[in-house]
Coordinates of C-alpha atoms in Angstrom, one line a residue:
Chain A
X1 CA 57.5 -58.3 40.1
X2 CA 57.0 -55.5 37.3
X3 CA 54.8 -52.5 38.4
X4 CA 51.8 -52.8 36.5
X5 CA 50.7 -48.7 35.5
X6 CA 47.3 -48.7 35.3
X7 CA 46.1 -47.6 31.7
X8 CA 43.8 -44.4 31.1
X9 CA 40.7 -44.2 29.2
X10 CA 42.4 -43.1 25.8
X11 CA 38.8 -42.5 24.5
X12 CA 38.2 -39.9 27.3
X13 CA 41.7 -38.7 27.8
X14 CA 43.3 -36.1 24.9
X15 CA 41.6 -38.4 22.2
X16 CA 39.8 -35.2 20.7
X17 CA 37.8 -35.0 17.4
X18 CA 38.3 -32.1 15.4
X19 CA 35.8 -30.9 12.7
X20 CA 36.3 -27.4 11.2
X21 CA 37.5 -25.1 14.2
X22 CA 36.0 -27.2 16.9
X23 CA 36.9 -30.0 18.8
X24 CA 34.7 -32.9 20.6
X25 CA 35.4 -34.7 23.2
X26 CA 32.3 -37.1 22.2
X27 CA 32.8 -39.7 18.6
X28 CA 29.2 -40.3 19.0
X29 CA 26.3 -38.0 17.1
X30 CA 22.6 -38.0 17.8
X31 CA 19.9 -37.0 16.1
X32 CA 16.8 -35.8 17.6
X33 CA 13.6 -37.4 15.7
X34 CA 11.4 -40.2 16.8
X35 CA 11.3 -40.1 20.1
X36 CA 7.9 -41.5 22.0
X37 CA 8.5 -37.8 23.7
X38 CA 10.8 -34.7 24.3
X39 CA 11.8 -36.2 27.8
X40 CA 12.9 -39.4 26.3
X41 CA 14.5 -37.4 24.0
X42 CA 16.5 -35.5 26.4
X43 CA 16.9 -38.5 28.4
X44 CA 18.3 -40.3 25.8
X45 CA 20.9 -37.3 24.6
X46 CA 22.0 -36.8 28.0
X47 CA 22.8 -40.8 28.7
X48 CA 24.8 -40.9 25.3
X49 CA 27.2 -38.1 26.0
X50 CA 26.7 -36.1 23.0
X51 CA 27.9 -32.7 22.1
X52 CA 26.7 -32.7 18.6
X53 CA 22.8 -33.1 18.0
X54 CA 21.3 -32.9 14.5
X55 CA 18.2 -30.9 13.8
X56 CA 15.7 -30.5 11.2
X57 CA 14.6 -27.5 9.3
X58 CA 11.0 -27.2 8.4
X59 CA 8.0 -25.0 7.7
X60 CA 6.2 -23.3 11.1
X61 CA 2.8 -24.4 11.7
X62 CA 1.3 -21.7 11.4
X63 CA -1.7 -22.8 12.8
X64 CA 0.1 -23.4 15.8
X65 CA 3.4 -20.9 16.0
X66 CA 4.2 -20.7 19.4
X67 CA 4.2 -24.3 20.0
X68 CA 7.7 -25.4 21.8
X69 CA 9.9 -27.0 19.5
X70 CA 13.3 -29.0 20.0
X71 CA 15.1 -25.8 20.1
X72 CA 13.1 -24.4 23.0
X73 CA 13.7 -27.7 25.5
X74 CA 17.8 -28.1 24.0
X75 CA 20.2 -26.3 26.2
X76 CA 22.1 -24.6 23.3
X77 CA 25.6 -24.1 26.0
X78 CA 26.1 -27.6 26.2
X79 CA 25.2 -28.8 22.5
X80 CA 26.5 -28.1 19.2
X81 CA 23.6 -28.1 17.0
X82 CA 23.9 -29.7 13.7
X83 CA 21.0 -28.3 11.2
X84 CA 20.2 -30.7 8.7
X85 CA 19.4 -30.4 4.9
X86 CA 17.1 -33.7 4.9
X87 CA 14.3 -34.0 2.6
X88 CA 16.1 -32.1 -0.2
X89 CA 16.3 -33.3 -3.5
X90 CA 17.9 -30.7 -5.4
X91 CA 21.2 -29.0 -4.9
X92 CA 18.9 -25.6 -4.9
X93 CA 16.7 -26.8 -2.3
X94 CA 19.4 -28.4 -0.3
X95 CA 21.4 -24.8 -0.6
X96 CA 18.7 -22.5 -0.1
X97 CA 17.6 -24.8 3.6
X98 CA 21.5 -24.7 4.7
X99 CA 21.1 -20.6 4.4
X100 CA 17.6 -20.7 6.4
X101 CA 19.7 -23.0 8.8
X102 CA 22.4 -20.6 9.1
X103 CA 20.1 -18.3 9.7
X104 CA 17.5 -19.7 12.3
X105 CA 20.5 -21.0 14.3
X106 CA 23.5 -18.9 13.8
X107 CA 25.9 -21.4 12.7
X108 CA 28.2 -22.4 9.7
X109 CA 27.5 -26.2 10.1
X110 CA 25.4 -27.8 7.8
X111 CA 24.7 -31.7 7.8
X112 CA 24.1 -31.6 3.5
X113 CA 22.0 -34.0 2.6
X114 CA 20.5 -34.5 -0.9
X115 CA 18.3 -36.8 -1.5
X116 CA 18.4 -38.8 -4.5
X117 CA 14.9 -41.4 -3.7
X118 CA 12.4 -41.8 -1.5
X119 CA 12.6 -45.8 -1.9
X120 CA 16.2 -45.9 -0.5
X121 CA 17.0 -42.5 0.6
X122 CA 20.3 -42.8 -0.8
X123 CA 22.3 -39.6 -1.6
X124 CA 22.2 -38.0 -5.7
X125 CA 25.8 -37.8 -5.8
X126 CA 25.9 -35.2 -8.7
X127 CA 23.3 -32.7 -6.8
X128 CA 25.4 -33.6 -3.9
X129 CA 28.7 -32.6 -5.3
X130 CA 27.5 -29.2 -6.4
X131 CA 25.8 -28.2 -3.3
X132 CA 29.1 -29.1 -1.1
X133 CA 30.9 -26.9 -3.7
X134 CA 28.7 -24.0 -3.3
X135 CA 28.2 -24.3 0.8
X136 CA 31.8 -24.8 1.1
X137 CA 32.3 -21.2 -1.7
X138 CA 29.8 -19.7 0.9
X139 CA 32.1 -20.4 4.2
X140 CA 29.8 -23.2 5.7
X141 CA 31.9 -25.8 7.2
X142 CA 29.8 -29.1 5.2
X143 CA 29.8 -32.0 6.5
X144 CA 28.2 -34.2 3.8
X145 CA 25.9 -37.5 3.7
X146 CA 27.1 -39.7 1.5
X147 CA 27.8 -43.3 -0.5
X148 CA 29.5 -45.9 1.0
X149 CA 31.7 -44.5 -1.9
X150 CA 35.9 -44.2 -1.6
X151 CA 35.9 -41.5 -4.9
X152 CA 33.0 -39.6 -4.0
X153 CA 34.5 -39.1 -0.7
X154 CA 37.4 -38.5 -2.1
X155 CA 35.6 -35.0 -4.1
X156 CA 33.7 -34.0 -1.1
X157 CA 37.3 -33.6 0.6
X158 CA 38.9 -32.1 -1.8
X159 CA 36.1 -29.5 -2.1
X160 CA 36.9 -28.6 1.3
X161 CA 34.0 -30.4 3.3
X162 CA 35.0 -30.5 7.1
X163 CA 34.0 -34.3 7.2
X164 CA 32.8 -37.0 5.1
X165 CA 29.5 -39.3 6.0
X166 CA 29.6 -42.6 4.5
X167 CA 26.5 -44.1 5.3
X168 CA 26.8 -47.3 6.6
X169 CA 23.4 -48.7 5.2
X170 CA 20.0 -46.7 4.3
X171 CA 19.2 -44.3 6.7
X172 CA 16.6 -46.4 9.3
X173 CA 17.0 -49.3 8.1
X174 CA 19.0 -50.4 11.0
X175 CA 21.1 -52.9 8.5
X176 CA 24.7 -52.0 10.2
X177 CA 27.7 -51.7 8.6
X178 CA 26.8 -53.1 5.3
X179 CA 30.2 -52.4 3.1
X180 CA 33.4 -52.4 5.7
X181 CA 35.8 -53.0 3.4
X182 CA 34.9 -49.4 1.7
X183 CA 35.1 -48.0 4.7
X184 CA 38.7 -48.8 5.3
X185 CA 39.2 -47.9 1.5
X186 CA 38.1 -44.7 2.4
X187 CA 39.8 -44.8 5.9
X188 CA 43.0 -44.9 3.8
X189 CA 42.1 -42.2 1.4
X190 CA 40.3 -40.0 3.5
X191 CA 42.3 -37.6 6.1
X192 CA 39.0 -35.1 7.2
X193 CA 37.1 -37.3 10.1
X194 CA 34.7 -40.1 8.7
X195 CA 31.4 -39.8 10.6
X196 CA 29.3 -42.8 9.7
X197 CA 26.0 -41.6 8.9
X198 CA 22.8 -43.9 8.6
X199 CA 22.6 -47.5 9.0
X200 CA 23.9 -48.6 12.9
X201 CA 21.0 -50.7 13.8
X202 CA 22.8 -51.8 17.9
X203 CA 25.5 -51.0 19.3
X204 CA 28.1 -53.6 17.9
X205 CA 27.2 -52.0 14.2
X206 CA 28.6 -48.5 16.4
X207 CA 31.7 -50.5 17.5
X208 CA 32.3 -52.0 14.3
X209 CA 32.4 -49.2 12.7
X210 CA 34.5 -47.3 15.1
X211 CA 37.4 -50.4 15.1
X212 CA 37.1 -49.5 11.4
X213 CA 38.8 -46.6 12.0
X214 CA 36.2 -44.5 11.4
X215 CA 35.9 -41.1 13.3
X216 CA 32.5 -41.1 14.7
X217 CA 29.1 -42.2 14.6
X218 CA 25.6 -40.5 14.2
X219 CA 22.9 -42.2 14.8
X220 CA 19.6 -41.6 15.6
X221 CA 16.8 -44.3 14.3
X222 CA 18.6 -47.3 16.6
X223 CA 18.1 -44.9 19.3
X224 CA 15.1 -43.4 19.2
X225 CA 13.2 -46.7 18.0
X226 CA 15.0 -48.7 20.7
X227 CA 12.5 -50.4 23.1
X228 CA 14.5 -48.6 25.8
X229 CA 15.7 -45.4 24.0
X230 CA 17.9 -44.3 27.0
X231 CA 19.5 -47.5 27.6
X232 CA 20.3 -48.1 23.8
X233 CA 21.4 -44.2 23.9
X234 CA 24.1 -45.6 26.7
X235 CA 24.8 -48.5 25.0
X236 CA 25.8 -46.7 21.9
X237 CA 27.7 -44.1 24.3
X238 CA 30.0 -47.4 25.1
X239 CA 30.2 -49.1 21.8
X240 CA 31.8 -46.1 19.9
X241 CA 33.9 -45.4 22.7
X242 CA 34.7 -49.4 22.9
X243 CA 35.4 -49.5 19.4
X244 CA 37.5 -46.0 19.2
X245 CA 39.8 -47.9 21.9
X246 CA 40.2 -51.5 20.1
X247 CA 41.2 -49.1 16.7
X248 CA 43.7 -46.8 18.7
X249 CA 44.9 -50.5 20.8
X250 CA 45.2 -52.1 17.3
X251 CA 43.6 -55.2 16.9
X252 CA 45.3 -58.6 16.1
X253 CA 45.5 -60.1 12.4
X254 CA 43.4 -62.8 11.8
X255 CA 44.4 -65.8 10.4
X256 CA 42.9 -69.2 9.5
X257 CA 44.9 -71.3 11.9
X258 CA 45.0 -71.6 15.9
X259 CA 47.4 -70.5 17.8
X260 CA 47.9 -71.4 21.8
X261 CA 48.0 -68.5 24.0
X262 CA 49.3 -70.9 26.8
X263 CA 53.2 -71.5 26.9
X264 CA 54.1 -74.8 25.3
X265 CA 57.2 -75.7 27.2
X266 CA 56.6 -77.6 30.9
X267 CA 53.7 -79.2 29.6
X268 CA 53.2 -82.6 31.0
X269 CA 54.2 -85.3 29.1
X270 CA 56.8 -84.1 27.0
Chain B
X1 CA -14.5 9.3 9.6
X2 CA -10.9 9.1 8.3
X3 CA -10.0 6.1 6.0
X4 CA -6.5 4.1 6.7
X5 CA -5.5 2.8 3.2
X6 CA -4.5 -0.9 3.6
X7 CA -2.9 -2.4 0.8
X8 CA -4.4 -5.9 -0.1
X9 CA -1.9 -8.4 -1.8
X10 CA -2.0 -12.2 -2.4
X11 CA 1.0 -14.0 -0.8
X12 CA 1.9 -17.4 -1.0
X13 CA 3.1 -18.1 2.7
X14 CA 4.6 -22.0 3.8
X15 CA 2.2 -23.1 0.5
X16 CA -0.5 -21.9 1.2
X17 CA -1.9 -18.7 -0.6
X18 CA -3.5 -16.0 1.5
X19 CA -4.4 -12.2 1.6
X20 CA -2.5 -10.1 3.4
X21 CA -1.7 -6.6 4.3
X22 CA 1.7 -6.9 5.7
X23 CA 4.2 -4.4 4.4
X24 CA 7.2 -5.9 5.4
X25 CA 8.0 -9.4 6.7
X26 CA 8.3 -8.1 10.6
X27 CA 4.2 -6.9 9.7
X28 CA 3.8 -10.3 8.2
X29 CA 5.4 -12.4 11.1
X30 CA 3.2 -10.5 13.8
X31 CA 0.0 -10.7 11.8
X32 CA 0.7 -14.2 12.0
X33 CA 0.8 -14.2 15.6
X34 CA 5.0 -15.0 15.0
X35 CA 7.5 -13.1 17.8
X36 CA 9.6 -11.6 15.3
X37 CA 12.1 -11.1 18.5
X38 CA 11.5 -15.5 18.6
X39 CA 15.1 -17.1 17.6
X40 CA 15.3 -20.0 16.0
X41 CA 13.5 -18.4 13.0
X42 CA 14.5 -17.9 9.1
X43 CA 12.7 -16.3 6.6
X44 CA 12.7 -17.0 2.5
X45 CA 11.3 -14.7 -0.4
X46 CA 11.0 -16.1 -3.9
X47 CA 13.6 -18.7 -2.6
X48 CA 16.4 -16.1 -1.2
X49 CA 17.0 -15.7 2.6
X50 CA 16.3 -12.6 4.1
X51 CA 18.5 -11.8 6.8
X52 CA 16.6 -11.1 10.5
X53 CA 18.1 -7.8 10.2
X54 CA 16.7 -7.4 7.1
X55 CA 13.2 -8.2 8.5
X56 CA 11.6 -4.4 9.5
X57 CA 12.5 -3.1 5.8
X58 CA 12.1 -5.8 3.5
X59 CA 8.9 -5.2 1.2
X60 CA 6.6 -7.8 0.3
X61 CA 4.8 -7.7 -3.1
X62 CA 1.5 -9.2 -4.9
X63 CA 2.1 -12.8 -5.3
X64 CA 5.3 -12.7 -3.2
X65 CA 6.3 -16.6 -2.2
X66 CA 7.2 -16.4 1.7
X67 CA 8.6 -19.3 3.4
X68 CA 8.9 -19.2 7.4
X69 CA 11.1 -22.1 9.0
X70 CA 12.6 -23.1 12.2
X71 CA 14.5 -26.2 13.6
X72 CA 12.6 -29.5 14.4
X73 CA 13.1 -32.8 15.5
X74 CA 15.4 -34.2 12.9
X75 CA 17.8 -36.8 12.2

């Protein structure tokens, strides 16, 4: 009888992600709005396992200045925090918040977003374009929201961004995984990590788009607005790492017709 | 009874026009009850960062536009 060697976790063995000059052990991104509270929210980041969490950069209150923010309850040595450029509609605006980001947390990463409508919160691919171009000029390592689009990924790499992030339907909208066929357009075309951005509504919209071959997922609206946000936060933790494994195992074709999986020969009767 | 000569200007701070006698933006963060020492903090003039080492010197006009930020819950 053949030794049968039991098979490691690829997804948690040497399986590392690599954006910029850092590396993550963790496929799965979370965001950290719309929690019922900061306990959930912590709750929830810790039960998905991880290491990158998006922020938010806004005005103080200045009626009420002191008041703790994410940053005071996040422990900053175990995260990587991802500033984001959301709510910007112009390539200035999205620019000038990645320097304020820069500044307020002390890193190069910016999450650019520019904001084409309010309606759909789909990205303005020209403001888009010219902001990466300018970030990337300015030594931020950009990793950019973006279409569902193979060519417009296909500029945002070769403008140097550290990643490209298709969404995968509008942001919140919980939709899934709307266009999979660009995806592994731009799986093909695209050799910087593909982080789906937007869209992943429960956890087989994650896995789906991890078999895709994409790189990783961010999500944050499925978990946050999930009846249980620390259970879906787990269940997301699984369905990327699920899916990273059926990509890296390599799936079977399919094809119209049956085919028996039990041996044909000995069967009675014949 | 010896006068201290304050220098009244109109700033436009997070949107909101006020008066102010903040010199520099360190002056304006503490008169607005901000630890400039607080991390987490960026600071924009007329739409250009100025850097936290920056903070003690740089002057602040009449009609200055000052925008004060920090990280929040975001997605």
């Amino acid at each position: 009888m053949a030794a049968v060697t039991p098979q490691t976790t690829v997804a948690t063995g040497e399986d590392l992600l690599r954006i910029g000059g850092r590396t993550f052990r963790s496929r799965l991104f979370v965001g950290t709005a719309r929690y019922p509270n900061l306990q959930v929210m912590l709750d929830a980041i810790e039960a998905s396992g991880a290491e990158v969490v998006t922020v938010a950069i806004r005005r103080i209150d200045l009626s009420d200045p002191s008041r703790q923010g994410v940053l005071d309850v996040l422990d900053r040595s175990k995260y990587t925090i991802l500033p984001n450029t959301a709510g910007c509609y112009t390539a200035k605006d999205a620019v000038l918040t990645a320097k304020l980001a820069r500044e307020a947390l002390e890193t190069d990463l910016i999450k650019l977003e520019v904001i084409g409508d309010d309606r759909t919160l789909f990205p303005d691919v020209e403001e888009l374009l010219r902001a990466a171009a300018e970030l990337v000029r300015d030594g931020f390592t950009v990793l950019p929201y973006t279409n569902d689009d193979p060519i417009t990924a296909q500029k945002l790499q070769d403008i140097g961004c550290a990643a490209v992030m298709p969404l995968g339907a509008p942001i919140g909208s919980g939709m899934g995984i709307r266009n999979p066929y660009n995806l592994m357009i731009m799986r093909e075309m695209i050799s910087v990590p593909l982080i789906v951005d937007a869209g992943v509504g429960t956890a087989s919209d994650a896995a789906i788009a991890m078999e895709l071959g994409c790189d990783g997922v961010l999500i944050n609206s499925a978990i946050a607005g999930a009846r249980h946000p620390v259970q879906m936060a787990r269940a997301m933790r699984l369905a990327v790492e699920a899916g990273r494994l059926a990509y890296l195992a390599g799936r079977i074709p399919r094809k119209l017709y049956a085919t028996a999986s039990s041996p044909m020969e000995g069967l009675l009767g014949t | 009874m010896e006068q201290v000569q304050t220098i009244q200007k109109r700033l436009r701070v997070n949107g909101s026009w006020m008066e102010s006698s903040a010199a520099t933006v360190v002056e304006l963060l503490q008169s607005l009850g901000i630890d400039p020492s607080r991390r987490g903090i960026a600071v924009a003039v007329n739409d250009a960062v100025v850097l936290r080492s920056e903070w003690a010197t740089a002057p602040l006009h009449d009609g200055d536009r000052v925008e004060i930020l920090r990280a929040t819950q975001g997605g």
